[in-house]
PDB file of C-alpha atoms in Angstrom:
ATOM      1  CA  UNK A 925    -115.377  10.432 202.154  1.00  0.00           C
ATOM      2  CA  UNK A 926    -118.275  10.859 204.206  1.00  0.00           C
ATOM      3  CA  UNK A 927    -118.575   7.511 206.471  1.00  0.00           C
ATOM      4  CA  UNK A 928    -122.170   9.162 207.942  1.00  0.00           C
ATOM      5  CA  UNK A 929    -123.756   8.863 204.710  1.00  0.00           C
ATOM      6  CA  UNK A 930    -122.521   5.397 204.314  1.00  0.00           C
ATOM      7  CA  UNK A 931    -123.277   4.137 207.775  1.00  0.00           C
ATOM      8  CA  UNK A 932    -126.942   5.390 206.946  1.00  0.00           C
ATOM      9  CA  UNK A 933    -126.888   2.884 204.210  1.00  0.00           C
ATOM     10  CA  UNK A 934    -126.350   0.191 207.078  1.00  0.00           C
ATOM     11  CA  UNK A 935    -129.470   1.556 208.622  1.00  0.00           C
ATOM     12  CA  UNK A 936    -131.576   1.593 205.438  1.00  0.00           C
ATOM     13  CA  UNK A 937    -131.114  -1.561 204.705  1.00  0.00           C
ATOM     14  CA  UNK A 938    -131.475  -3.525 207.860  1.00  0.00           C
ATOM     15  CA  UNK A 939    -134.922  -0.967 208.022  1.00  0.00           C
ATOM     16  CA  UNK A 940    -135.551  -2.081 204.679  1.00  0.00           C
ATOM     17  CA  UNK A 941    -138.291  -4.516 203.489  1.00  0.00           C
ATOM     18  CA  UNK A 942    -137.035  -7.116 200.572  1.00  0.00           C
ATOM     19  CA  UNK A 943    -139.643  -8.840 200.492  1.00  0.00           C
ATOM     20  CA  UNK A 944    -138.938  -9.283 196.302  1.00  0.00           C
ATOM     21  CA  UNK A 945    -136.743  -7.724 194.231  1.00  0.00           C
ATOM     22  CA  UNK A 946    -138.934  -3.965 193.643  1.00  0.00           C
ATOM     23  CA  UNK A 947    -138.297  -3.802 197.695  1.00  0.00           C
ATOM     24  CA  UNK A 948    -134.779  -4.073 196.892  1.00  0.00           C
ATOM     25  CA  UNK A 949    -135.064  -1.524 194.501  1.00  0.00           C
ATOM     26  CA  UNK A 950    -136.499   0.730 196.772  1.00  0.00           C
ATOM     27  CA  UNK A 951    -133.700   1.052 198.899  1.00  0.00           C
ATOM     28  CA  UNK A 952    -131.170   2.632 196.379  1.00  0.00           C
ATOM     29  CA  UNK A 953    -131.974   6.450 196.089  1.00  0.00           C
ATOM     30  CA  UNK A 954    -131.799   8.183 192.744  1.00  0.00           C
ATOM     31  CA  UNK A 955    -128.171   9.193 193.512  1.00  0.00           C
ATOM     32  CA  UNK A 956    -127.487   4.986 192.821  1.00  0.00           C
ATOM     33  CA  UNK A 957    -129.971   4.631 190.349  1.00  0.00           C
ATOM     34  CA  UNK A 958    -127.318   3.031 188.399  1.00  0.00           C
ATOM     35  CA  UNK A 959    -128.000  -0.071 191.536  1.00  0.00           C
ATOM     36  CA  UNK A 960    -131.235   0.116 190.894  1.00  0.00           C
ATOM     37  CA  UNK A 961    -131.065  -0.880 186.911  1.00  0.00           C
ATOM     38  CA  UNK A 962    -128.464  -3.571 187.882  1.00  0.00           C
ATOM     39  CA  UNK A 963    -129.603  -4.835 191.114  1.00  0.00           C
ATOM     40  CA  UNK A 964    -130.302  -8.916 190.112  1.00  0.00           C
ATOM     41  CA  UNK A 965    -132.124 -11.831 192.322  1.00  0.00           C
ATOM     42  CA  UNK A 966    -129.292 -13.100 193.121  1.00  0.00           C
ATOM     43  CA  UNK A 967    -128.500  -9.935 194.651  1.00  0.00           C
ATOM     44  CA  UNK A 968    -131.484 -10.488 197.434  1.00  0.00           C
ATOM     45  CA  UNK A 969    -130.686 -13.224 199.004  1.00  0.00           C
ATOM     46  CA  UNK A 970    -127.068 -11.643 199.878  1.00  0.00           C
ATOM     47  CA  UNK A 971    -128.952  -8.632 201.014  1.00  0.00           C
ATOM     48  CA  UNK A 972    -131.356 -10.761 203.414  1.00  0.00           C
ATOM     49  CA  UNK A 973    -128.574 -12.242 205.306  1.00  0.00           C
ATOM     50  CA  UNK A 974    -126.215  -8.983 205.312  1.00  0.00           C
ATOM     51  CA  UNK A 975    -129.546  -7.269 206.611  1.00  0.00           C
ATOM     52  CA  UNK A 976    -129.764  -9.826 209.384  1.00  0.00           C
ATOM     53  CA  UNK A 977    -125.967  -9.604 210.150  1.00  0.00           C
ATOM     54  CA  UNK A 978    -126.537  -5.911 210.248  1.00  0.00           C
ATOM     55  CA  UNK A 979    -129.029  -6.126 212.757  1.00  0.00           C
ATOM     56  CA  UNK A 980    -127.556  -8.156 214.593  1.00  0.00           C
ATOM     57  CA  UNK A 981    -124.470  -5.589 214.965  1.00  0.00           C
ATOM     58  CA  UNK A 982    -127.230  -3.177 216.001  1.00  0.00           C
ATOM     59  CA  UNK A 983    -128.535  -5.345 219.103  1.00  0.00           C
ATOM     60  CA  UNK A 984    -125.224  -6.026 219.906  1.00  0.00           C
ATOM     61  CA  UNK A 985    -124.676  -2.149 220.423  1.00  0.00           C
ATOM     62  CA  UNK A 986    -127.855  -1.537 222.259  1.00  0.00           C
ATOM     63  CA  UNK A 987    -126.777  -4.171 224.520  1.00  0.00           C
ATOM     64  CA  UNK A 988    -123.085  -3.176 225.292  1.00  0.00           C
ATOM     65  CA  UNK A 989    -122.079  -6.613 223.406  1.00  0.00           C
ATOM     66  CA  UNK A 990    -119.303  -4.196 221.708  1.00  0.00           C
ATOM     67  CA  UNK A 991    -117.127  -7.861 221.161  1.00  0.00           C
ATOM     68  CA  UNK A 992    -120.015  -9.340 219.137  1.00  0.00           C
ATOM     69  CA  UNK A 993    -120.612  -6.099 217.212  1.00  0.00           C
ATOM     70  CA  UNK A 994    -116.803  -5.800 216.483  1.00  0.00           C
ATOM     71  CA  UNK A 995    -116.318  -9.276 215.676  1.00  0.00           C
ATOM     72  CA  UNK A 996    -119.669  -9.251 212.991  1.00  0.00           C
ATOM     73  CA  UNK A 997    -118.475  -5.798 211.841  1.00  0.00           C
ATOM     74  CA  UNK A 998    -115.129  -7.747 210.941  1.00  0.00           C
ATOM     75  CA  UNK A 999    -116.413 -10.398 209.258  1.00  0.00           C
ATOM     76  CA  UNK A1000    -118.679  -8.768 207.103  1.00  0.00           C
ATOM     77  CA  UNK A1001    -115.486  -6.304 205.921  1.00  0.00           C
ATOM     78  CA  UNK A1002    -113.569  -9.656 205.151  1.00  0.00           C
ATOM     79  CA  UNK A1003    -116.790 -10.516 203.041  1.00  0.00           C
ATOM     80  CA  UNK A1004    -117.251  -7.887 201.657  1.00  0.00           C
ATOM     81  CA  UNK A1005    -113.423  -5.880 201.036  1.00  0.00           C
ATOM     82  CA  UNK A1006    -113.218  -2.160 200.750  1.00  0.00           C
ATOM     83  CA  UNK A1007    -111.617  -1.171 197.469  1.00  0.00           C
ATOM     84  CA  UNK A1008    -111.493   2.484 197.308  1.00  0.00           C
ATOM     85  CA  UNK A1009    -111.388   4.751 194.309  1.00  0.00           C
ATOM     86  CA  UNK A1010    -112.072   8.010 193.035  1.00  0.00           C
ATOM     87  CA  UNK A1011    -114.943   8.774 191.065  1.00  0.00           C
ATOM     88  CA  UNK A1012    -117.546  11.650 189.686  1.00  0.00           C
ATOM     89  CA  UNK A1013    -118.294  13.029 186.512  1.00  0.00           C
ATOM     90  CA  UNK A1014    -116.025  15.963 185.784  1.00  0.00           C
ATOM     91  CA  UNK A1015    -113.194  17.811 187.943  1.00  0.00           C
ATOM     92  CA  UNK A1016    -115.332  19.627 189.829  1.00  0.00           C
ATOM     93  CA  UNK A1017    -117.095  16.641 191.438  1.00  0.00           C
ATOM     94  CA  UNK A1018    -114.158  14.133 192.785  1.00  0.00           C
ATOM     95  CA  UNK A1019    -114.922  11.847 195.568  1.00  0.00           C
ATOM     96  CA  UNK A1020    -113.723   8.586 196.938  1.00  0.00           C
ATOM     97  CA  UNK A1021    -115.972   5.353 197.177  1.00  0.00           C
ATOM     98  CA  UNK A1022    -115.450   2.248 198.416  1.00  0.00           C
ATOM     99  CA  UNK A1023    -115.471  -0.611 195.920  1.00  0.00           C
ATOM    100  CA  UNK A1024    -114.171  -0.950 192.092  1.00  0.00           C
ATOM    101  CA  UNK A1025    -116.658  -0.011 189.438  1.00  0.00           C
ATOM    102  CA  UNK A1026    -117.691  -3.031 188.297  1.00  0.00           C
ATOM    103  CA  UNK A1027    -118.080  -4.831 191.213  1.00  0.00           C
ATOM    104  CA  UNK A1028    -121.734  -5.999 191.932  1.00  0.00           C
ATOM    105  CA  UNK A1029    -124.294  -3.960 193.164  1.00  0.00           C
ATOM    106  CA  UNK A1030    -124.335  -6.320 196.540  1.00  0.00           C
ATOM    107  CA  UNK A1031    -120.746  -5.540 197.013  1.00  0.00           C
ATOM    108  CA  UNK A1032    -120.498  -1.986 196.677  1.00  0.00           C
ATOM    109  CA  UNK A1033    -123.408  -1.557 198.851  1.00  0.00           C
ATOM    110  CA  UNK A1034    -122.709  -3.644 201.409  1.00  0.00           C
ATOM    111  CA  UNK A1035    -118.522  -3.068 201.375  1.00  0.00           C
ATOM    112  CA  UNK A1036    -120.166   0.771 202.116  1.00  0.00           C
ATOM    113  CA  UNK A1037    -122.685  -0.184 204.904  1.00  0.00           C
ATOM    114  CA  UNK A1038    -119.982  -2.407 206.533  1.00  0.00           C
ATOM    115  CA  UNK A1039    -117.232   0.108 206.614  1.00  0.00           C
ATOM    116  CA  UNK A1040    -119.276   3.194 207.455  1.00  0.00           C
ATOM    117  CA  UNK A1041    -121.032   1.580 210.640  1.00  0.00           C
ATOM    118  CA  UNK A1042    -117.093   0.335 211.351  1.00  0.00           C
ATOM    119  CA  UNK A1043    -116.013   3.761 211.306  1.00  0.00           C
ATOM    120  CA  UNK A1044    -119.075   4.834 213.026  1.00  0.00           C
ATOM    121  CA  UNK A1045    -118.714   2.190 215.892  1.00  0.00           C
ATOM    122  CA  UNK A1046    -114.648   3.377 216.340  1.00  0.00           C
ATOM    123  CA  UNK A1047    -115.539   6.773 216.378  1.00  0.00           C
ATOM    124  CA  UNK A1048    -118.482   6.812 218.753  1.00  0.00           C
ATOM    125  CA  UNK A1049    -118.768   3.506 219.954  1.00  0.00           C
ATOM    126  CA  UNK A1050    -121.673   0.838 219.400  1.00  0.00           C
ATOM    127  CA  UNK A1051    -123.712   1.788 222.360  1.00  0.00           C
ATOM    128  CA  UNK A1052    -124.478   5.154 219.632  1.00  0.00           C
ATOM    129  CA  UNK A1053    -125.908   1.718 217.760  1.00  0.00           C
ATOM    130  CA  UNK A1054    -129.679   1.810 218.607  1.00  0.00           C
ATOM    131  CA  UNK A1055    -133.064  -0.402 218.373  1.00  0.00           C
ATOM    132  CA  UNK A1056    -136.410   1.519 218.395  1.00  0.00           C
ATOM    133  CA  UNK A1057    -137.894   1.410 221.824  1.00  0.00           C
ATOM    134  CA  UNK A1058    -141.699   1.384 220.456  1.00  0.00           C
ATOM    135  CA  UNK A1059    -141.760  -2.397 220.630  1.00  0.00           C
ATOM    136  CA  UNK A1060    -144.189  -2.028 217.548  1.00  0.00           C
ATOM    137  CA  UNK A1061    -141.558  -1.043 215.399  1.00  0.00           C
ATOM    138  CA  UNK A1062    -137.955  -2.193 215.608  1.00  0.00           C
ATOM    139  CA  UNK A1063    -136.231  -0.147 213.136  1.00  0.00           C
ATOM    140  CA  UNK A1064    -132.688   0.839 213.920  1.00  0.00           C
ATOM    141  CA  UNK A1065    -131.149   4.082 214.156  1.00  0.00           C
ATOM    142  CA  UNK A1066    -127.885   5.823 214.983  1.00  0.00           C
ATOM    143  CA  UNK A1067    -127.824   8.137 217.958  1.00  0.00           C
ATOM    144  CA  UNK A1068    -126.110  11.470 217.176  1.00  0.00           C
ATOM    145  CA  UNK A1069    -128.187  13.266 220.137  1.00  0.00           C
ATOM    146  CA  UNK A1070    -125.691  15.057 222.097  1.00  0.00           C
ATOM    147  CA  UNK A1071    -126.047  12.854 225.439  1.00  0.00           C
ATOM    148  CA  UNK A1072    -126.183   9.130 223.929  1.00  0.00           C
ATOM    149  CA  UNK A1073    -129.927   9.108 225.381  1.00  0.00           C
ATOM    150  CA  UNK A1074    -132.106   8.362 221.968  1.00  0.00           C
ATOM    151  CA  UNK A1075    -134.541   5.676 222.486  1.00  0.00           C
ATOM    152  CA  UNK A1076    -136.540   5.768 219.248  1.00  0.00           C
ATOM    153  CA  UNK A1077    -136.039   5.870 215.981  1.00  0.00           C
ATOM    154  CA  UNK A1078    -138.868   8.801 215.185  1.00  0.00           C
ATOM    155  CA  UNK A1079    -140.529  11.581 216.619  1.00  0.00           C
ATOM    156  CA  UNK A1080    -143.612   9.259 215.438  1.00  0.00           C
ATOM    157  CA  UNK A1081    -142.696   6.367 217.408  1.00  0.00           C
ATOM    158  CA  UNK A1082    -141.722   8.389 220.242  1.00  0.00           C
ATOM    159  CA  UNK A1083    -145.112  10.146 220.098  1.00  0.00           C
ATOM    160  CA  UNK A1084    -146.849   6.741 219.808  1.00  0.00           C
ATOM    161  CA  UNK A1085    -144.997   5.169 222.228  1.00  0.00           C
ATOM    162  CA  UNK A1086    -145.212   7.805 225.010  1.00  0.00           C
ATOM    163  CA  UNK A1087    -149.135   7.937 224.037  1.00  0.00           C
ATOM    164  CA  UNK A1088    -149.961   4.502 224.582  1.00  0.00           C
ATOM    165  CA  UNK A1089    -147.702   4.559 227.917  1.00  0.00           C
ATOM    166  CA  UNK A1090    -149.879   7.867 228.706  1.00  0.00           C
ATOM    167  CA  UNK A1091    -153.455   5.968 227.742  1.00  0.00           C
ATOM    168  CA  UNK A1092    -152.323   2.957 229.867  1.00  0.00           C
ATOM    169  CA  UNK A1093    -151.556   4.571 233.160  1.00  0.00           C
ATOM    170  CA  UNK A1094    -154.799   6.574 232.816  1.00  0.00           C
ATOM    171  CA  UNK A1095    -156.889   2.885 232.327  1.00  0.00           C
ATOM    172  CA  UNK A1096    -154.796   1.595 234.951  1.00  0.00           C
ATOM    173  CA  UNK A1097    -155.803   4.247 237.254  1.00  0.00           C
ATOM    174  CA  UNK A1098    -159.963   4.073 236.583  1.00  0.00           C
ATOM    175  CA  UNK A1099    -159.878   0.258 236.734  1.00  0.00           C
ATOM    176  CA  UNK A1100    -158.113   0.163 240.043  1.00  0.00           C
ATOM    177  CA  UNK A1101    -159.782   0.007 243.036  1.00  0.00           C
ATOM    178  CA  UNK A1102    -160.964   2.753 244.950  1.00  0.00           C
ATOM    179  CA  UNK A1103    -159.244   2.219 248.505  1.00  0.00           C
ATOM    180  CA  UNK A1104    -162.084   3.280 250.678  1.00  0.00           C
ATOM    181  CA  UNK A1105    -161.244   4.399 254.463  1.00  0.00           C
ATOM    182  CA  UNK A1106    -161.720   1.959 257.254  1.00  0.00           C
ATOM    183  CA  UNK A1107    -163.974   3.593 259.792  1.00  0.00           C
TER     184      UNK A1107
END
């Protein structure tokens, strides 16, 4: 079972836009199309509030609240109960998953996302939970640098970020007075 690939899901969704129902769409890759054809409104307004709980759990991690992130994590696997079972398409493709077939589309999805960033936060702990620094953005990530010492989400919005920091302290610098010597 790979828990990365299903903590990822976490991050996709509380990165995700819903804005309708085509943004919810969106976030199912061709590998779930199958969530993507059955994917209702009803569905979107239990997505909006997981995505909220979701990043809360991330700004819980980024700020060593590892209680609050534990308890939220808990709640939303008692909301949404892992059910595992096998499944694939012929013998050469088993693997497990985490909710019944049948179940709806918010389940599965979310009984994934909430297990996979449990596993993720026993593993390596929730201060590996992380909130873009670029204060533009605000996605959230997971850190899997070697050192715990990720700050951004992207190479983009570190590049931005360190950019603008680089453009400021240059302005700062010509608008500042010249300190002339007292003779």
């Amino acid at each position: 079972m790979n828990f990365d690939a299903y903590a990822r899901t976490g991050v996709d969704l509380v990165n995700a836009h819903l804005d309708d129902l085509d943004d919810l769409r969106a976030l199912f890759p061709d590998d779930n199309a199958w969530m993507r054809d059955e994917v209702a409104d009803r569905d979107l307004a239990i997505f909006r509030r997981a995505q909220k709980r979701l990043r809360d759990v991330f700004e819980y991690g980024t700020s060593g609240r590892d209680t609050q992130a534990v308890a939220e994590l808990n709640a939303m696997l008692e909301a949404f109960p892992v059910q595992p079972r096998i499944s694939g398409h012929d013998s050469s493709d088993w693997h497990m998953h985490v909710t019944s077939r049948g179940a709806s589309v918010s389940a599965e999805y979310l009984a994934g996302a909430a297990w996979g960033l449990s596993v993720w936060l026993c593993e390596y702990g929730s201060a590996r939970f992380g909130v873009c620094a670029d204060e533009r953005c605000g996605n959230v990530y997971l850190d899997t640098s070697s050192n715990c010492c990720r700050r951004f989400c992207s190479e983009r919005c570190a590049t931005r970020s360190h950019v603008a920091a680089h453009r400021a302290r240059k302005r700062a610098a010509t608008e500042s007075p010249t300190l002339t010597p007292v003779p």
